Coordinates of C-alpha atoms in Angstrom, one line a residue:
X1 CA 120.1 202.1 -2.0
X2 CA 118.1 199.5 -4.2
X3 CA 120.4 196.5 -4.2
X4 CA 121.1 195.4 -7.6
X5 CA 119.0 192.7 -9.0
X6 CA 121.7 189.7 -9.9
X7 CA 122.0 189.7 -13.3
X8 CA 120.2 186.6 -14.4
X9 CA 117.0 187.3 -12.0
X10 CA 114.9 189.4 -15.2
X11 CA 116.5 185.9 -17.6
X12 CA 114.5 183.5 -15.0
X13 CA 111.7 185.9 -14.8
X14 CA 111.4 186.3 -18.3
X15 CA 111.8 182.6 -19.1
X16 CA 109.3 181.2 -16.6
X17 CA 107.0 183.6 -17.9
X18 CA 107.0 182.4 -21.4
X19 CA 106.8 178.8 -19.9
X20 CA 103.5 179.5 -18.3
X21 CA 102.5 181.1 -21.6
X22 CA 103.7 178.0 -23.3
X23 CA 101.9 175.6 -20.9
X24 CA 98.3 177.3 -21.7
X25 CA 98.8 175.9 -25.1
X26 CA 99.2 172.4 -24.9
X27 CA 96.8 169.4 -24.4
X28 CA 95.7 168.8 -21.0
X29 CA 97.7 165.2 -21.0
X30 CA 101.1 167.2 -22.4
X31 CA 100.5 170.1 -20.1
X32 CA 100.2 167.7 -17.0
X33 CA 103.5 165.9 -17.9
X34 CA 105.5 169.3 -18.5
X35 CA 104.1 170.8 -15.0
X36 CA 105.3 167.7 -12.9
X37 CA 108.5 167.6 -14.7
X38 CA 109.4 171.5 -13.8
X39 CA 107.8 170.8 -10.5
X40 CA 110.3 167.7 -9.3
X41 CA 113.1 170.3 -10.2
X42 CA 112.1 173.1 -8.2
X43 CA 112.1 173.4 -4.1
X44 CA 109.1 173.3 -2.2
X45 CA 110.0 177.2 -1.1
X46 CA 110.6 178.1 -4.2
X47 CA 108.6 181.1 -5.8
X48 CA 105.5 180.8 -3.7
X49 CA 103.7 182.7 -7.4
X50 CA 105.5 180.2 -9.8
X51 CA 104.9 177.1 -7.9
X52 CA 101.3 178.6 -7.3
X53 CA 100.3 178.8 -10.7
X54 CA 101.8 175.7 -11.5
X55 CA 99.6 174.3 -9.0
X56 CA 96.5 176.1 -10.2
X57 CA 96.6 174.7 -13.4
X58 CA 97.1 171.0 -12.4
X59 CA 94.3 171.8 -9.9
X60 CA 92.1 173.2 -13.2
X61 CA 93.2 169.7 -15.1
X62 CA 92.0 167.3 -12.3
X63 CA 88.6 169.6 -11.6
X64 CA 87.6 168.9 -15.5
X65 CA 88.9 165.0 -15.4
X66 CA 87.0 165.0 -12.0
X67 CA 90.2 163.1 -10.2
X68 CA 89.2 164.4 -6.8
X69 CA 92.6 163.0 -4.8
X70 CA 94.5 164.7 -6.9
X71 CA 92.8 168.3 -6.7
X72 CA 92.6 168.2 -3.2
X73 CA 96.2 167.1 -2.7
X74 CA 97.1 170.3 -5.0
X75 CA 94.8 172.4 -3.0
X76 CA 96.6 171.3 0.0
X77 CA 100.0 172.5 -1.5
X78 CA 98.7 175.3 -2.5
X79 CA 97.4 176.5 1.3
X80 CA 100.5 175.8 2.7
X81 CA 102.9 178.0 0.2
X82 CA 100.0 180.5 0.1
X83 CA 99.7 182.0 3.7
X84 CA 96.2 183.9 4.0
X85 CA 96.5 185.5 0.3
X86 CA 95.1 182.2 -1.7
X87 CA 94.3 184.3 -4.2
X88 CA 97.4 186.5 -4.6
X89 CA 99.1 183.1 -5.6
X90 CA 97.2 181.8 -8.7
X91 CA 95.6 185.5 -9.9
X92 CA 92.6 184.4 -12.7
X93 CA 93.5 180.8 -12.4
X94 CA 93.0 180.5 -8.8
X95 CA 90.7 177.4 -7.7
X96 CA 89.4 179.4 -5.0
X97 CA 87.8 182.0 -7.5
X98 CA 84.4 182.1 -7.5
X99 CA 83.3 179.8 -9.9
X100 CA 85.2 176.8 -9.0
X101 CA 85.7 177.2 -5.3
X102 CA 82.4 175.0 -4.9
X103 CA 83.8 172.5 -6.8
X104 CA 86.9 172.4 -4.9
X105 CA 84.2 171.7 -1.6
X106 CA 82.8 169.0 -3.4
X107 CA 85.9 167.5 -3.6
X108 CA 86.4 167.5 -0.3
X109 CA 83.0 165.9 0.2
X110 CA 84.1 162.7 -1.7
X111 CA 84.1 159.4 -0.5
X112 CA 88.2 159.4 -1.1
X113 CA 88.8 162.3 0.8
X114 CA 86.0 162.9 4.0
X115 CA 88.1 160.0 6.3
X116 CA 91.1 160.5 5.0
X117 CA 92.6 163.3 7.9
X118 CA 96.2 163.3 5.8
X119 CA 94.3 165.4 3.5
X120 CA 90.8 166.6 4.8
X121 CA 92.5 169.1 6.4
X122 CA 92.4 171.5 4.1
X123 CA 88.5 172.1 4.0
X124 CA 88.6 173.6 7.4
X125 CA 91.2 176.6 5.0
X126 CA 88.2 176.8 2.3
X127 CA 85.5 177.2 5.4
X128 CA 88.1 180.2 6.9
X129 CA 87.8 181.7 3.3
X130 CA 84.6 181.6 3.1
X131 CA 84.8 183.6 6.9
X132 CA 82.9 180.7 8.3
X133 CA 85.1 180.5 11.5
X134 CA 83.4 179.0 13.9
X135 CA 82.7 175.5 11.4
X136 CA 87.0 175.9 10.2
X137 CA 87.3 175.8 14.2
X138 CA 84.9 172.5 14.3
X139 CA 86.3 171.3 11.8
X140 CA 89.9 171.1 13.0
X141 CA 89.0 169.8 16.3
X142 CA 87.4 166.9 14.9
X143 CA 90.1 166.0 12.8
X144 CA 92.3 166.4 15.7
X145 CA 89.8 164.2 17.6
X146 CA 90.3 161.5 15.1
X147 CA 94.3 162.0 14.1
X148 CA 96.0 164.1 17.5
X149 CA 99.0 164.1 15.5
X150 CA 97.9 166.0 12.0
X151 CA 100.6 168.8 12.1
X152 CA 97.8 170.9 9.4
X153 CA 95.3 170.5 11.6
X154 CA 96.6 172.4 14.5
X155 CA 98.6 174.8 12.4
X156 CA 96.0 175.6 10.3
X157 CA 93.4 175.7 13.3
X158 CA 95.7 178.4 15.0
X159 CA 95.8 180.4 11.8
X160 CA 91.8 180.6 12.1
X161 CA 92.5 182.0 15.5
X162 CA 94.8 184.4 14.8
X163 CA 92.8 185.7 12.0
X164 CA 89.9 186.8 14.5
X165 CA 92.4 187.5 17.0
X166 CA 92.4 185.1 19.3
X167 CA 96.3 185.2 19.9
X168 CA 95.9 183.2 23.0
X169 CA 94.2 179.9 21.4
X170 CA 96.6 180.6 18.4
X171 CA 100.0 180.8 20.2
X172 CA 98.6 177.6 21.8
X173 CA 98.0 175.4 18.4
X174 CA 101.1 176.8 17.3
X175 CA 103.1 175.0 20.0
X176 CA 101.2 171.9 19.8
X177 CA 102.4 172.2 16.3
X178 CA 105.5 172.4 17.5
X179 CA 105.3 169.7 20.2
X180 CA 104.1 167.4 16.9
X181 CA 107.5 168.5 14.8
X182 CA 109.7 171.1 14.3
X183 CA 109.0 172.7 11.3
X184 CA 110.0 176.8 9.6
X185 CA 106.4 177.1 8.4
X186 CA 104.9 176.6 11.4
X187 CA 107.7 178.7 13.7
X188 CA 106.8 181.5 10.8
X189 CA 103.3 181.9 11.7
X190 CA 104.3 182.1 15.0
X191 CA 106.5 185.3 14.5
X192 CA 103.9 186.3 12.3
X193 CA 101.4 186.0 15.7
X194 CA 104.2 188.5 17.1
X195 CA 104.1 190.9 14.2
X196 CA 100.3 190.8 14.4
X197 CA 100.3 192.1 17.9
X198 CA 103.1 195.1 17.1
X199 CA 105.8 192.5 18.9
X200 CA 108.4 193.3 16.3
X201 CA 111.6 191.9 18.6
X202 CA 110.1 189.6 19.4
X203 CA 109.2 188.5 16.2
X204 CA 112.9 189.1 15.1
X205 CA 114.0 186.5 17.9
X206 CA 111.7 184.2 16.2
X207 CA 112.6 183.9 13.0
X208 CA 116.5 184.7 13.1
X209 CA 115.9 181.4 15.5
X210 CA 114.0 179.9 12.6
X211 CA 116.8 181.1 10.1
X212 CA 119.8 179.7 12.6
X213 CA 117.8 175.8 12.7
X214 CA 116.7 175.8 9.0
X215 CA 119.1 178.2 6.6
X216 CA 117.6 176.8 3.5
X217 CA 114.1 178.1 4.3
X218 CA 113.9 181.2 2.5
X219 CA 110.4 182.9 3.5
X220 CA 111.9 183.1 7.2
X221 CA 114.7 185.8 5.6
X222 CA 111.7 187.2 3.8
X223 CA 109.6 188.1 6.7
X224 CA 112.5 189.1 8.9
X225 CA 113.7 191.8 6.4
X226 CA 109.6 192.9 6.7
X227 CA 110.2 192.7 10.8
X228 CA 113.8 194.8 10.7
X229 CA 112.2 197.8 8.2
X230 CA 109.8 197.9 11.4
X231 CA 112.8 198.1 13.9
X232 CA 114.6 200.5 11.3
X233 CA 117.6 198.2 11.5
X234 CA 118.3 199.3 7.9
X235 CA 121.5 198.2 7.6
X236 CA 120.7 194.5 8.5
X237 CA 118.0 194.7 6.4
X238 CA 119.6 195.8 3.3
X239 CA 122.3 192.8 4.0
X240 CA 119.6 190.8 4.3
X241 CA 117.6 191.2 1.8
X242 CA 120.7 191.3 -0.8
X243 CA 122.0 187.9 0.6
X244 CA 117.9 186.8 -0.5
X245 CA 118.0 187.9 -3.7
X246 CA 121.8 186.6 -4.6
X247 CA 120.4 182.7 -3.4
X248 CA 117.1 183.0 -5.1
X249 CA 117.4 185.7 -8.3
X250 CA 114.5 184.9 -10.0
X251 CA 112.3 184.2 -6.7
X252 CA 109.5 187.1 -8.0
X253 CA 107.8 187.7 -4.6
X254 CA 111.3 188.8 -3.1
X255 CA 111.9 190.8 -6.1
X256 CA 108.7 193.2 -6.4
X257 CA 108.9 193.4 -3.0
X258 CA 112.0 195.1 -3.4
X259 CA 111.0 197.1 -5.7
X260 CA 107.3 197.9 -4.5
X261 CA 108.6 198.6 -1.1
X262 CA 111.2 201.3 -2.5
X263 CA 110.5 204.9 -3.3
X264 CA 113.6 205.8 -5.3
X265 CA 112.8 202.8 -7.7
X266 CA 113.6 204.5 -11.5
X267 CA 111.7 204.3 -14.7
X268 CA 114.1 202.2 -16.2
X269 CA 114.3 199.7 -13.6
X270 CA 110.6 199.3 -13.5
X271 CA 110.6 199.0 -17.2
X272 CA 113.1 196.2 -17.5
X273 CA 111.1 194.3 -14.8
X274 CA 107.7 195.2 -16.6
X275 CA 109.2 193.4 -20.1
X276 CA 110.0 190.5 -18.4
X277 CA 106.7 190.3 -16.6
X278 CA 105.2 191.0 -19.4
X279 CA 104.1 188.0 -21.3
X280 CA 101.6 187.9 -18.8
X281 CA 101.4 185.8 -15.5
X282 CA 98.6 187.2 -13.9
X283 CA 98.4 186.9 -9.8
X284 CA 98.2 190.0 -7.8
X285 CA 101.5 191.2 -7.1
X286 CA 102.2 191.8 -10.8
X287 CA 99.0 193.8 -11.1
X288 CA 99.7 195.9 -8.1
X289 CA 103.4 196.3 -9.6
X290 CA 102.1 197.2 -13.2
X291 CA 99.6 199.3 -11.5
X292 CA 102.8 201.5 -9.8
X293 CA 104.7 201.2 -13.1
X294 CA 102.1 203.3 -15.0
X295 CA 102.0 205.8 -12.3
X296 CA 105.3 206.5 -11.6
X297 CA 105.3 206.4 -15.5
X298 CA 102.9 209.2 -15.0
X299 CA 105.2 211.8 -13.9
X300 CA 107.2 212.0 -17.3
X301 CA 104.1 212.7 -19.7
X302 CA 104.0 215.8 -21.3
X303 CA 99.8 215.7 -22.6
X304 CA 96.7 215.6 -20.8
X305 CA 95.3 213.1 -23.1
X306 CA 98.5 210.9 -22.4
X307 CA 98.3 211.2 -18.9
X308 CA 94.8 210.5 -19.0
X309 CA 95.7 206.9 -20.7
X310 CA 98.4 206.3 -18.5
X311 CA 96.5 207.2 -15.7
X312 CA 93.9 204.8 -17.1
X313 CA 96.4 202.1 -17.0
X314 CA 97.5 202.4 -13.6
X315 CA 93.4 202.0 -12.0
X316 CA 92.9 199.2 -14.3
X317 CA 96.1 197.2 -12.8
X318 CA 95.3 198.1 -9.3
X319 CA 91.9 197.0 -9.7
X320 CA 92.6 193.5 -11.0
X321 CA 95.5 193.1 -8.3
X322 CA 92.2 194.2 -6.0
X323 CA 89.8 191.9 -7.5
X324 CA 92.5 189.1 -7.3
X325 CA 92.8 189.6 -3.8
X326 CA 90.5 191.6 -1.5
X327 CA 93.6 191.9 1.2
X328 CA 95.6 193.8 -1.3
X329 CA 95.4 197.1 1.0
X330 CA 98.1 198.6 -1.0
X331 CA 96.3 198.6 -4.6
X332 CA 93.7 200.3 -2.6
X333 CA 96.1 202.9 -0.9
X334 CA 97.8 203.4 -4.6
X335 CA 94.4 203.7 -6.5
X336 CA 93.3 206.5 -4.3
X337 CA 96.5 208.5 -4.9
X338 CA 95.4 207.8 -8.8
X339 CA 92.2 208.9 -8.4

């Protein structure tokens, strides 16, 4: 059964919506000072797509007023709430789009930045995007060279290695991350290492672990419902995942992936959710969830030429989600039952 959203998750939905919509149209100077203000009330695992955008548009800000610290120190946020989907996070906006990811480099480049190892770190996460893996592997190293206590550097470096599947070097940078600190990020990656390699109890140890030493980190519930759909322990993970969305209701990546993730989701429920969403944030998960919205709409139209639209609808959305993020297997899987 589809737990029951709490009642005031679509209200915080709906309002940070309209928020984002309100922040496109102020002044850069107003617009900075309303996104730090939301920022200092929110925690750091909060909504990884709220706090994304947020941070996608004081990235934009400091690009155009060239304050290179300041970009890269939002860039750096933004890779750590981000995982490997940087662009699942900040949809259009996203500073790793195309057109500004060079600029973003440069940054990096800077005389501020190149000896400063607290936040360099984050070029060797660009280099991995751009699948240059063997320079995001030099690149760690040195900084490791020079600072043999960045906790980024050897976290990050093991995410390059997990990404080619090198599970060996990466289980090894992830307990020299350990070694440096105790941290849930870091002890995440590791179980997802586990979940990589098909390790799913494994992966459950992990993280419940994680969950036992740090309760208030939400993303480890997160990926352990993920893990316990895998072990078909349905029961824990319905309690799970209903304990989740009762401490964070308007947390939008835990919601649509309730509801994504859920065959018997109704018409109705998908169209309160849609007029929430619907004053437009635009990262992937929304696209891929509008995307399903108009094709389980589909099933209810009585006219060719209404399906047709509908139909229509439904690729569009999945292709945005798709051109928002090239990882987003399910838009793919979804379009083709369109089509």
């Amino acid at each position: 059964i589809l737990p029951m959203l709490p009642e005031k998750s679509l209200q915080i939905i709906k309002t940070r919506s309209q928020t984002l919509k309100a922040l496109l149209e102020l002044n850069n100077k107003a617009k900075e000072v309303k996104i730090l203000e939301i920022l200092k009330e929110l925690p750091s695992d909060d909504d990884a797509y709220y706090l994304g955008y947020l941070y996608g548009l004081l990235i934009d800000l400091y690009l155009k007023q060239g304050e290179d610290q300041k970009v890269i120190a939002y860039v750096n946020k933004l890779i750590l709430i981000s995982g490997m989907a940087l662009y699942e996070y900040t949809g259009n906006n996203s500073p790793f789009s195309k057109d500004k990811l060079q600029s973003v480099i440069n940054c990096y480049l800077s005389e501020q930045i190149v000896g400063n190892y607290s936040l360099s770190w984050g070029k060797g996460r660009i280099l991995q995007l751009k699948n240059e893996y063997a320079d995001a592997i030099s690149f760690f190293k040195l900084i490791i060279k020079h600072d043999n206590k960045n906790l980024n550097a050897y976290r990050m470096l093991a995410r390059v290695y997990e990404e080619i599947n090198d599970y060996k070097n990466a289980n090894l940078y992830f307990q020299k991350a350990e070694a440096i600190q105790k941290d849930p990020l870091t002890e995440c990656m590791m179980a997802t290492i586990a979940i990589d390699q098909y390790q799913y109890e494994k992966a459950e140890s992990v993280l419940q672990n994680t969950i036992k030493n740090f309760p208030k980190y939400s993303f480890a519930r997160y990926r352990l419902i993920e893990v316990l759909g895998k072990l078909n322990k349905t029961e824990e993970q319905e309690r799970q995942r209903k304990q989740l969305l009762q401490k964070y209701p308007g947390n939008t990546k835990y919601i649509l992936h309730t509801i994504l993730n859920y065959d018997g989701t109704t018409l109705n429920e998908l169209n309160e959710l849609q007029e929430a969403l619907k004053d437009g944030i635009d990262y992937t998960s929304v696209n891929q969830f509008l995307g399903n919205y108009y094709y389980i709409s589909s099933a209810s139209v009585k006219t060719k030429e209404k399906l047709d639209s509908v139909l229509s609808k439904s690729i569009l959305f999945y292709e945005q989600a798709i051109k928002n993020n090239k990882y987003c297997y399910q838009a793919y899987t979804n379009q083709i039952k369109v089509l």
